[in-house]
Amino acid sequence: MPHLHIEYTDNLTGLNERELMRELNAVVCAHPTVTDEADVKSRIARLTSFYIGSSPENRGFVHVQLQLMSGRSEQAKKEMSDGLAAVLRRLVPQPGDMLVQLSVDVADMDKATYFKGRL
């Protein structure tokens, strides 16, 4: 933990996955409530099958979900959410003929049931 899940529609050509993950990770790693940068685990999924609203042509999205161990303040979660959103606004391509939706969700993981081990 934290876990960073990124999904985006494959019609967003030109999205640099590696750069996006690096910049999103940097936001989370830099937050004072994250004590070990090696705990931040990210993955990205390019969605080839998606449908947006009732008229999906020329629409796309990027969604980021950050899962954090429960116990962080709303302020800390808001700071991370705002930082992640700023990265999306800066790095997601903006095709002129397309509506692109950006979203960030910060979710708590339950301490009682979460397992983490290292080998």
Short mmCIF file of N, CA, C and O in Angstrom, two decimals:
data_model
loop_
_atom_site.label_atom_id
_atom_site.label_comp_id
_atom_site.label_asym_id
_atom_site.label_seq_id
_atom_site.Cartn_x
_atom_site.Cartn_y
_atom_site.Cartn_z
N MET A 1 0.84 -1.16 0.00
CA MET A 1 0.00 0.00 0.00
C MET A 1 0.88 1.21 0.00
O MET A 1 1.98 1.09 0.51
N PRO A 2 0.55 2.29 -0.55
CA PRO A 2 -0.64 2.57 -1.37
C PRO A 2 -0.61 1.86 -2.73
O PRO A 2 0.44 1.53 -3.25
N HIS A 3 -1.81 1.66 -3.26
CA HIS A 3 -1.97 1.07 -4.59
C HIS A 3 -2.59 2.11 -5.51
O HIS A 3 -3.57 2.76 -5.15
N LEU A 4 -2.00 2.25 -6.68
CA LEU A 4 -2.46 3.22 -7.67
C LEU A 4 -2.89 2.46 -8.92
O LEU A 4 -2.09 1.76 -9.54
N HIS A 5 -4.18 2.54 -9.24
CA HIS A 5 -4.75 1.87 -10.41
C HIS A 5 -5.12 2.94 -11.43
O HIS A 5 -5.86 3.88 -11.10
N ILE A 6 -4.63 2.80 -12.64
CA ILE A 6 -4.90 3.77 -13.70
C ILE A 6 -5.55 3.03 -14.86
O ILE A 6 -5.04 1.99 -15.30
N GLU A 7 -6.67 3.54 -15.32
CA GLU A 7 -7.34 2.99 -16.51
C GLU A 7 -7.55 4.12 -17.50
O GLU A 7 -7.85 5.25 -17.10
N TYR A 8 -7.36 3.79 -18.80
CA TYR A 8 -7.63 4.79 -19.82
C TYR A 8 -8.11 4.12 -21.09
O TYR A 8 -7.80 2.95 -21.36
N THR A 9 -8.89 4.87 -21.85
CA THR A 9 -9.44 4.33 -23.09
C THR A 9 -8.39 4.37 -24.20
O THR A 9 -7.60 5.31 -24.29
N ASP A 10 -8.40 3.34 -25.02
CA ASP A 10 -7.35 3.21 -26.03
C ASP A 10 -7.46 4.20 -27.17
O ASP A 10 -6.57 4.27 -28.02
N ASN A 11 -8.52 5.00 -27.19
CA ASN A 11 -8.61 6.04 -28.22
C ASN A 11 -7.85 7.30 -27.83
O ASN A 11 -7.84 8.27 -28.59
N LEU A 12 -7.20 7.30 -26.70
CA LEU A 12 -6.34 8.42 -26.28
C LEU A 12 -4.92 8.14 -26.79
O LEU A 12 -4.03 7.79 -26.03
N THR A 13 -4.74 8.30 -28.06
CA THR A 13 -3.43 8.04 -28.64
C THR A 13 -2.44 9.09 -28.16
O THR A 13 -2.79 10.25 -27.93
N GLY A 14 -1.24 8.65 -27.96
CA GLY A 14 -0.20 9.57 -27.52
C GLY A 14 -0.02 9.65 -26.02
O GLY A 14 0.85 10.38 -25.55
N LEU A 15 -0.80 8.90 -25.26
CA LEU A 15 -0.62 8.91 -23.81
C LEU A 15 0.65 8.13 -23.48
O LEU A 15 0.80 6.97 -23.86
N ASN A 16 1.56 8.75 -22.77
CA ASN A 16 2.81 8.11 -22.38
C ASN A 16 2.60 7.44 -21.02
O ASN A 16 2.63 8.10 -19.98
N GLU A 17 2.38 6.13 -21.04
CA GLU A 17 2.06 5.38 -19.83
C GLU A 17 3.16 5.50 -18.77
O GLU A 17 2.88 5.72 -17.60
N ARG A 18 4.39 5.33 -19.19
CA ARG A 18 5.51 5.34 -18.25
C ARG A 18 5.64 6.70 -17.56
O ARG A 18 5.81 6.77 -16.34
N GLU A 19 5.55 7.77 -18.34
CA GLU A 19 5.63 9.11 -17.76
C GLU A 19 4.47 9.37 -16.82
O GLU A 19 4.65 9.94 -15.74
N LEU A 20 3.27 8.95 -17.21
CA LEU A 20 2.10 9.16 -16.37
C LEU A 20 2.26 8.43 -15.04
O LEU A 20 2.04 9.02 -13.97
N MET A 21 2.67 7.17 -15.08
CA MET A 21 2.87 6.43 -13.83
C MET A 21 3.96 7.08 -12.97
O MET A 21 3.82 7.20 -11.75
N ARG A 22 5.06 7.48 -13.59
CA ARG A 22 6.16 8.11 -12.85
C ARG A 22 5.69 9.37 -12.13
O ARG A 22 5.97 9.59 -10.95
N GLU A 23 4.94 10.21 -12.84
CA GLU A 23 4.47 11.48 -12.25
C GLU A 23 3.41 11.26 -11.17
O GLU A 23 3.40 11.95 -10.15
N LEU A 24 2.50 10.31 -11.40
CA LEU A 24 1.48 10.01 -10.39
C LEU A 24 2.14 9.42 -9.14
O LEU A 24 1.80 9.79 -8.02
N ASN A 25 3.09 8.51 -9.35
CA ASN A 25 3.83 7.94 -8.21
C ASN A 25 4.53 9.03 -7.42
O ASN A 25 4.55 9.00 -6.19
N ALA A 26 5.12 9.99 -8.13
CA ALA A 26 5.86 11.07 -7.46
C ALA A 26 4.95 11.85 -6.51
O ALA A 26 5.37 12.23 -5.41
N VAL A 27 3.71 12.08 -6.93
CA VAL A 27 2.75 12.79 -6.07
C VAL A 27 2.52 12.02 -4.78
O VAL A 27 2.57 12.57 -3.68
N VAL A 28 2.26 10.72 -4.91
CA VAL A 28 1.97 9.91 -3.73
C VAL A 28 3.21 9.77 -2.85
O VAL A 28 3.15 9.94 -1.63
N CYS A 29 4.35 9.46 -3.47
CA CYS A 29 5.59 9.28 -2.70
C CYS A 29 6.00 10.54 -1.94
O CYS A 29 6.60 10.45 -0.87
N ALA A 30 5.70 11.70 -2.49
CA ALA A 30 6.10 12.97 -1.86
C ALA A 30 5.21 13.37 -0.70
O ALA A 30 5.58 14.27 0.07
N HIS A 31 4.07 12.73 -0.56
CA HIS A 31 3.17 13.14 0.53
C HIS A 31 3.75 12.72 1.88
O HIS A 31 4.25 11.60 2.02
N PRO A 32 3.70 13.59 2.87
CA PRO A 32 4.33 13.28 4.17
C PRO A 32 3.72 12.08 4.90
O PRO A 32 4.38 11.53 5.79
N THR A 33 2.53 11.64 4.53
CA THR A 33 1.94 10.47 5.19
C THR A 33 2.44 9.16 4.59
O THR A 33 2.13 8.09 5.12
N VAL A 34 3.19 9.23 3.50
CA VAL A 34 3.75 8.02 2.88
C VAL A 34 5.21 7.95 3.32
O VAL A 34 6.04 8.75 2.92
N THR A 35 5.50 6.95 4.15
CA THR A 35 6.82 6.89 4.78
C THR A 35 7.83 6.04 4.01
O THR A 35 9.03 6.18 4.23
N ASP A 36 7.38 5.18 3.13
CA ASP A 36 8.31 4.33 2.37
C ASP A 36 7.89 4.33 0.90
O ASP A 36 6.86 3.76 0.55
N GLU A 37 8.68 4.96 0.05
CA GLU A 37 8.34 5.08 -1.36
C GLU A 37 8.20 3.71 -2.03
O GLU A 37 7.47 3.55 -2.99
N ALA A 38 8.87 2.70 -1.50
CA ALA A 38 8.79 1.36 -2.08
C ALA A 38 7.42 0.72 -1.84
O ALA A 38 7.11 -0.32 -2.43
N ASP A 39 6.62 1.31 -1.00
CA ASP A 39 5.27 0.79 -0.75
C ASP A 39 4.28 1.19 -1.84
O ASP A 39 3.20 0.62 -1.93
N VAL A 40 4.61 2.18 -2.65
CA VAL A 40 3.69 2.69 -3.67
C VAL A 40 3.77 1.78 -4.90
O VAL A 40 4.81 1.68 -5.53
N LYS A 41 2.64 1.13 -5.19
CA LYS A 41 2.59 0.19 -6.31
C LYS A 41 1.56 0.66 -7.32
O LYS A 41 0.40 0.87 -6.98
N SER A 42 2.02 0.82 -8.57
CA SER A 42 1.15 1.34 -9.62
C SER A 42 1.01 0.33 -10.74
O SER A 42 1.91 -0.45 -11.01
N ARG A 43 -0.13 0.41 -11.39
CA ARG A 43 -0.37 -0.37 -12.61
C ARG A 43 -1.29 0.43 -13.49
O ARG A 43 -2.05 1.29 -13.02
N ILE A 44 -1.18 0.16 -14.80
CA ILE A 44 -1.97 0.91 -15.77
C ILE A 44 -2.62 -0.07 -16.72
O ILE A 44 -2.02 -1.07 -17.10
N ALA A 45 -3.86 0.20 -17.07
CA ALA A 45 -4.60 -0.67 -17.99
C ALA A 45 -5.20 0.17 -19.12
O ALA A 45 -5.92 1.14 -18.87
N ARG A 46 -4.86 -0.21 -20.34
CA ARG A 46 -5.42 0.43 -21.54
C ARG A 46 -6.67 -0.35 -21.91
O ARG A 46 -6.62 -1.55 -22.17
N LEU A 47 -7.81 0.31 -21.90
CA LEU A 47 -9.09 -0.35 -22.12
C LEU A 47 -9.45 -0.34 -23.60
O LEU A 47 -9.59 0.72 -24.20
N THR A 48 -9.60 -1.52 -24.14
CA THR A 48 -10.00 -1.63 -25.55
C THR A 48 -11.50 -1.80 -25.69
O THR A 48 -12.04 -1.60 -26.76
N SER A 49 -12.14 -2.16 -24.62
CA SER A 49 -13.59 -2.34 -24.63
C SER A 49 -14.20 -1.41 -23.58
O SER A 49 -13.97 -1.58 -22.38
N PHE A 50 -14.93 -0.40 -24.04
CA PHE A 50 -15.53 0.58 -23.14
C PHE A 50 -16.71 1.22 -23.86
O PHE A 50 -16.83 1.14 -25.07
N TYR A 51 -17.57 1.84 -23.09
CA TYR A 51 -18.74 2.52 -23.63
C TYR A 51 -19.02 3.70 -22.72
O TYR A 51 -19.09 3.53 -21.50
N ILE A 52 -19.17 4.88 -23.26
CA ILE A 52 -19.36 6.09 -22.46
C ILE A 52 -20.69 6.73 -22.79
O ILE A 52 -20.92 7.16 -23.93
N GLY A 53 -21.58 6.78 -21.82
CA GLY A 53 -22.88 7.41 -22.00
C GLY A 53 -23.71 6.72 -23.07
O GLY A 53 -23.57 5.53 -23.32
N SER A 54 -24.57 7.48 -23.71
CA SER A 54 -25.44 6.92 -24.75
C SER A 54 -24.95 7.25 -26.15
O SER A 54 -25.52 6.80 -27.13
N SER A 55 -23.90 8.05 -26.24
CA SER A 55 -23.33 8.43 -27.53
C SER A 55 -21.80 8.40 -27.39
O SER A 55 -21.16 9.42 -27.22
N PRO A 56 -21.21 7.21 -27.44
CA PRO A 56 -19.80 7.05 -27.06
C PRO A 56 -18.77 7.52 -28.08
O PRO A 56 -17.59 7.56 -27.77
N GLU A 57 -19.19 7.89 -29.28
CA GLU A 57 -18.22 8.31 -30.28
C GLU A 57 -17.49 9.57 -29.81
O GLU A 57 -18.07 10.46 -29.22
N ASN A 58 -16.21 9.60 -30.10
CA ASN A 58 -15.36 10.75 -29.76
C ASN A 58 -15.37 11.08 -28.26
O ASN A 58 -15.37 12.24 -27.88
N ARG A 59 -15.39 10.03 -27.44
CA ARG A 59 -15.30 10.20 -26.00
C ARG A 59 -14.25 9.25 -25.44
O ARG A 59 -14.09 8.14 -25.93
N GLY A 60 -13.58 9.70 -24.40
CA GLY A 60 -12.60 8.86 -23.74
C GLY A 60 -12.47 9.28 -22.28
O GLY A 60 -13.06 10.26 -21.85
N PHE A 61 -11.68 8.51 -21.53
CA PHE A 61 -11.48 8.87 -20.12
C PHE A 61 -10.17 8.31 -19.60
O PHE A 61 -9.60 7.37 -20.16
N VAL A 62 -9.72 8.93 -18.52
CA VAL A 62 -8.64 8.42 -17.69
C VAL A 62 -9.15 8.45 -16.26
O VAL A 62 -9.63 9.49 -15.79
N HIS A 63 -9.08 7.29 -15.61
CA HIS A 63 -9.53 7.21 -14.22
C HIS A 63 -8.39 6.69 -13.36
O HIS A 63 -7.73 5.71 -13.72
N VAL A 64 -8.16 7.35 -12.23
CA VAL A 64 -7.14 6.93 -11.28
C VAL A 64 -7.82 6.61 -9.97
O VAL A 64 -8.60 7.42 -9.46
N GLN A 65 -7.53 5.43 -9.45
CA GLN A 65 -7.98 5.10 -8.10
C GLN A 65 -6.75 4.90 -7.23
O GLN A 65 -5.85 4.12 -7.58
N LEU A 66 -6.70 5.62 -6.13
CA LEU A 66 -5.64 5.48 -5.15
C LEU A 66 -6.23 4.81 -3.93
O LEU A 66 -7.17 5.32 -3.33
N GLN A 67 -5.69 3.66 -3.59
CA GLN A 67 -6.12 2.94 -2.39
C GLN A 67 -5.08 3.16 -1.30
O GLN A 67 -3.89 2.91 -1.50
N LEU A 68 -5.55 3.63 -0.16
CA LEU A 68 -4.69 3.94 0.98
C LEU A 68 -5.17 3.17 2.20
O LEU A 68 -6.38 2.94 2.36
N MET A 69 -4.24 2.82 3.08
CA MET A 69 -4.62 2.21 4.34
C MET A 69 -5.50 3.20 5.11
O MET A 69 -5.20 4.40 5.15
N SER A 70 -6.56 2.73 5.68
CA SER A 70 -7.48 3.61 6.41
C SER A 70 -6.75 4.32 7.55
O SER A 70 -5.75 3.81 8.06
N GLY A 71 -7.24 5.48 7.89
CA GLY A 71 -6.67 6.24 9.00
C GLY A 71 -6.12 7.59 8.61
O GLY A 71 -5.86 8.42 9.47
N ARG A 72 -5.94 7.84 7.32
CA ARG A 72 -5.46 9.15 6.89
C ARG A 72 -6.60 10.16 6.97
O ARG A 72 -7.76 9.83 6.74
N SER A 73 -6.24 11.40 7.21
CA SER A 73 -7.24 12.46 7.32
C SER A 73 -7.84 12.77 5.95
O SER A 73 -7.24 12.49 4.90
N GLU A 74 -9.01 13.38 5.96
CA GLU A 74 -9.64 13.82 4.72
C GLU A 74 -8.75 14.83 4.01
O GLU A 74 -8.66 14.85 2.79
N GLN A 75 -8.08 15.68 4.79
CA GLN A 75 -7.17 16.67 4.22
C GLN A 75 -6.03 15.99 3.46
O GLN A 75 -5.70 16.40 2.34
N ALA A 76 -5.43 14.96 4.03
CA ALA A 76 -4.33 14.25 3.37
C ALA A 76 -4.82 13.60 2.08
O ALA A 76 -4.15 13.68 1.04
N LYS A 77 -5.99 12.99 2.13
CA LYS A 77 -6.54 12.35 0.93
C LYS A 77 -6.87 13.39 -0.14
O LYS A 77 -6.63 13.17 -1.33
N LYS A 78 -7.37 14.54 0.27
CA LYS A 78 -7.69 15.61 -0.67
C LYS A 78 -6.42 16.16 -1.32
O LYS A 78 -6.39 16.42 -2.53
N GLU A 79 -5.36 16.31 -0.55
CA GLU A 79 -4.09 16.79 -1.10
C GLU A 79 -3.57 15.84 -2.18
O GLU A 79 -3.14 16.28 -3.25
N MET A 80 -3.64 14.54 -1.88
CA MET A 80 -3.17 13.56 -2.88
C MET A 80 -4.08 13.56 -4.10
O MET A 80 -3.61 13.52 -5.24
N SER A 81 -5.38 13.61 -3.90
CA SER A 81 -6.33 13.64 -5.01
C SER A 81 -6.09 14.86 -5.90
O SER A 81 -6.04 14.74 -7.14
N ASP A 82 -5.92 16.01 -5.30
CA ASP A 82 -5.66 17.23 -6.06
C ASP A 82 -4.36 17.13 -6.85
O ASP A 82 -4.28 17.54 -8.01
N GLY A 83 -3.32 16.56 -6.24
CA GLY A 83 -2.05 16.40 -6.92
C GLY A 83 -2.14 15.43 -8.09
O GLY A 83 -1.57 15.68 -9.16
N LEU A 84 -2.87 14.35 -7.91
CA LEU A 84 -3.06 13.37 -8.99
C LEU A 84 -3.85 14.00 -10.14
O LEU A 84 -3.51 13.82 -11.32
N ALA A 85 -4.88 14.76 -9.81
CA ALA A 85 -5.69 15.42 -10.84
C ALA A 85 -4.85 16.42 -11.63
O ALA A 85 -4.99 16.53 -12.85
N ALA A 86 -3.96 17.13 -10.96
CA ALA A 86 -3.09 18.09 -11.66
C ALA A 86 -2.19 17.39 -12.66
O ALA A 86 -1.97 17.89 -13.77
N VAL A 87 -1.69 16.21 -12.30
CA VAL A 87 -0.87 15.43 -13.24
C VAL A 87 -1.69 15.01 -14.44
O VAL A 87 -1.24 15.12 -15.59
N LEU A 88 -2.92 14.55 -14.20
CA LEU A 88 -3.77 14.15 -15.32
C LEU A 88 -4.01 15.33 -16.26
O LEU A 88 -3.89 15.19 -17.48
N ARG A 89 -4.34 16.48 -15.70
CA ARG A 89 -4.60 17.66 -16.54
C ARG A 89 -3.39 18.04 -17.37
O ARG A 89 -3.51 18.51 -18.49
N ARG A 90 -2.21 17.82 -16.82
CA ARG A 90 -0.98 18.20 -17.52
C ARG A 90 -0.54 17.18 -18.57
O ARG A 90 -0.04 17.55 -19.62
N LEU A 91 -0.74 15.88 -18.31
CA LEU A 91 -0.14 14.86 -19.17
C LEU A 91 -1.10 14.13 -20.11
O LEU A 91 -0.64 13.50 -21.07
N VAL A 92 -2.39 14.20 -19.86
CA VAL A 92 -3.32 13.48 -20.74
C VAL A 92 -3.51 14.27 -22.03
O VAL A 92 -3.78 15.48 -21.99
N PRO A 93 -3.33 13.61 -23.18
CA PRO A 93 -3.53 14.30 -24.46
C PRO A 93 -4.95 14.87 -24.56
O PRO A 93 -5.89 14.30 -24.04
N GLN A 94 -5.06 15.99 -25.26
CA GLN A 94 -6.35 16.65 -25.40
C GLN A 94 -6.71 16.77 -26.87
O GLN A 94 -6.58 17.84 -27.47
N PRO A 95 -7.18 15.68 -27.47
CA PRO A 95 -7.58 15.74 -28.88
C PRO A 95 -8.71 16.75 -29.07
O PRO A 95 -9.66 16.79 -28.29
N GLY A 96 -8.60 17.58 -30.09
CA GLY A 96 -9.58 18.64 -30.33
C GLY A 96 -10.97 18.15 -30.64
O GLY A 96 -11.95 18.82 -30.36
N ASP A 97 -11.10 16.96 -31.20
CA ASP A 97 -12.41 16.45 -31.63
C ASP A 97 -13.00 15.46 -30.63
O ASP A 97 -13.90 14.71 -30.97
N MET A 98 -12.52 15.46 -29.39
CA MET A 98 -12.91 14.42 -28.44
C MET A 98 -13.17 14.99 -27.06
O MET A 98 -12.46 15.89 -26.61
N LEU A 99 -14.19 14.47 -26.38
CA LEU A 99 -14.44 14.78 -24.98
C LEU A 99 -13.69 13.77 -24.14
O LEU A 99 -13.93 12.57 -24.25
N VAL A 100 -12.75 14.24 -23.32
CA VAL A 100 -11.96 13.37 -22.46
C VAL A 100 -12.31 13.70 -21.01
O VAL A 100 -12.17 14.85 -20.58
N GLN A 101 -12.77 12.70 -20.28
CA GLN A 101 -13.11 12.88 -18.88
C GLN A 101 -11.95 12.38 -18.01
O GLN A 101 -11.39 11.31 -18.27
N LEU A 102 -11.61 13.14 -16.99
CA LEU A 102 -10.58 12.78 -16.04
C LEU A 102 -11.23 12.60 -14.68
O LEU A 102 -12.09 13.39 -14.29
N SER A 103 -10.82 11.55 -13.96
CA SER A 103 -11.37 11.35 -12.62
C SER A 103 -10.33 10.71 -11.70
O SER A 103 -9.45 9.98 -12.14
N VAL A 104 -10.47 11.04 -10.41
CA VAL A 104 -9.60 10.49 -9.37
C VAL A 104 -10.49 10.08 -8.21
O VAL A 104 -11.39 10.83 -7.82
N ASP A 105 -10.23 8.89 -7.68
CA ASP A 105 -10.97 8.40 -6.51
C ASP A 105 -9.95 7.91 -5.49
O ASP A 105 -9.07 7.11 -5.83
N VAL A 106 -10.06 8.38 -4.27
CA VAL A 106 -9.19 7.92 -3.19
C VAL A 106 -10.05 7.06 -2.27
O VAL A 106 -11.08 7.52 -1.78
N ALA A 107 -9.63 5.82 -2.07
CA ALA A 107 -10.42 4.87 -1.30
C ALA A 107 -9.58 4.30 -0.15
O ALA A 107 -8.36 4.11 -0.28
N ASP A 108 -10.23 4.04 0.95
CA ASP A 108 -9.58 3.43 2.11
C ASP A 108 -9.56 1.91 1.99
O ASP A 108 -10.54 1.30 1.55
N MET A 109 -8.45 1.31 2.41
CA MET A 109 -8.36 -0.14 2.55
C MET A 109 -8.50 -0.46 4.03
O MET A 109 -8.02 0.29 4.89
N ASP A 110 -9.11 -1.57 4.33
CA ASP A 110 -9.37 -1.97 5.70
C ASP A 110 -8.12 -2.59 6.33
O ASP A 110 -7.62 -3.61 5.86
N LYS A 111 -7.61 -1.96 7.38
CA LYS A 111 -6.41 -2.45 8.07
C LYS A 111 -6.58 -3.87 8.59
O LYS A 111 -5.65 -4.66 8.59
N ALA A 112 -7.79 -4.19 9.03
CA ALA A 112 -8.02 -5.50 9.65
C ALA A 112 -7.90 -6.65 8.66
O ALA A 112 -7.55 -7.76 9.04
N THR A 113 -8.16 -6.40 7.38
CA THR A 113 -8.16 -7.49 6.41
C THR A 113 -7.07 -7.39 5.36
O THR A 113 -6.92 -8.30 4.54
N TYR A 114 -6.29 -6.32 5.36
CA TYR A 114 -5.24 -6.15 4.37
C TYR A 114 -4.00 -6.93 4.79
O TYR A 114 -3.58 -6.89 5.95
N PHE A 115 -3.42 -7.65 3.84
CA PHE A 115 -2.16 -8.36 4.09
C PHE A 115 -1.08 -7.77 3.21
O PHE A 115 -1.31 -7.50 2.03
N LYS A 116 0.09 -7.62 3.79
CA LYS A 116 1.27 -7.22 3.02
C LYS A 116 2.45 -8.01 3.56
O LYS A 116 2.67 -8.08 4.76
N GLY A 117 3.20 -8.60 2.63
CA GLY A 117 4.40 -9.32 3.00
C GLY A 117 5.51 -8.99 2.05
O GLY A 117 5.28 -8.45 0.97
N ARG A 118 6.73 -9.26 2.43
CA ARG A 118 7.88 -9.04 1.56
C ARG A 118 8.71 -10.32 1.52
O ARG A 118 8.85 -11.00 2.51
N LEU A 119 9.25 -10.57 0.36
CA LEU A 119 10.12 -11.74 0.19
C LEU A 119 11.55 -11.29 0.00
O LEU A 119 11.83 -10.24 -0.49
#
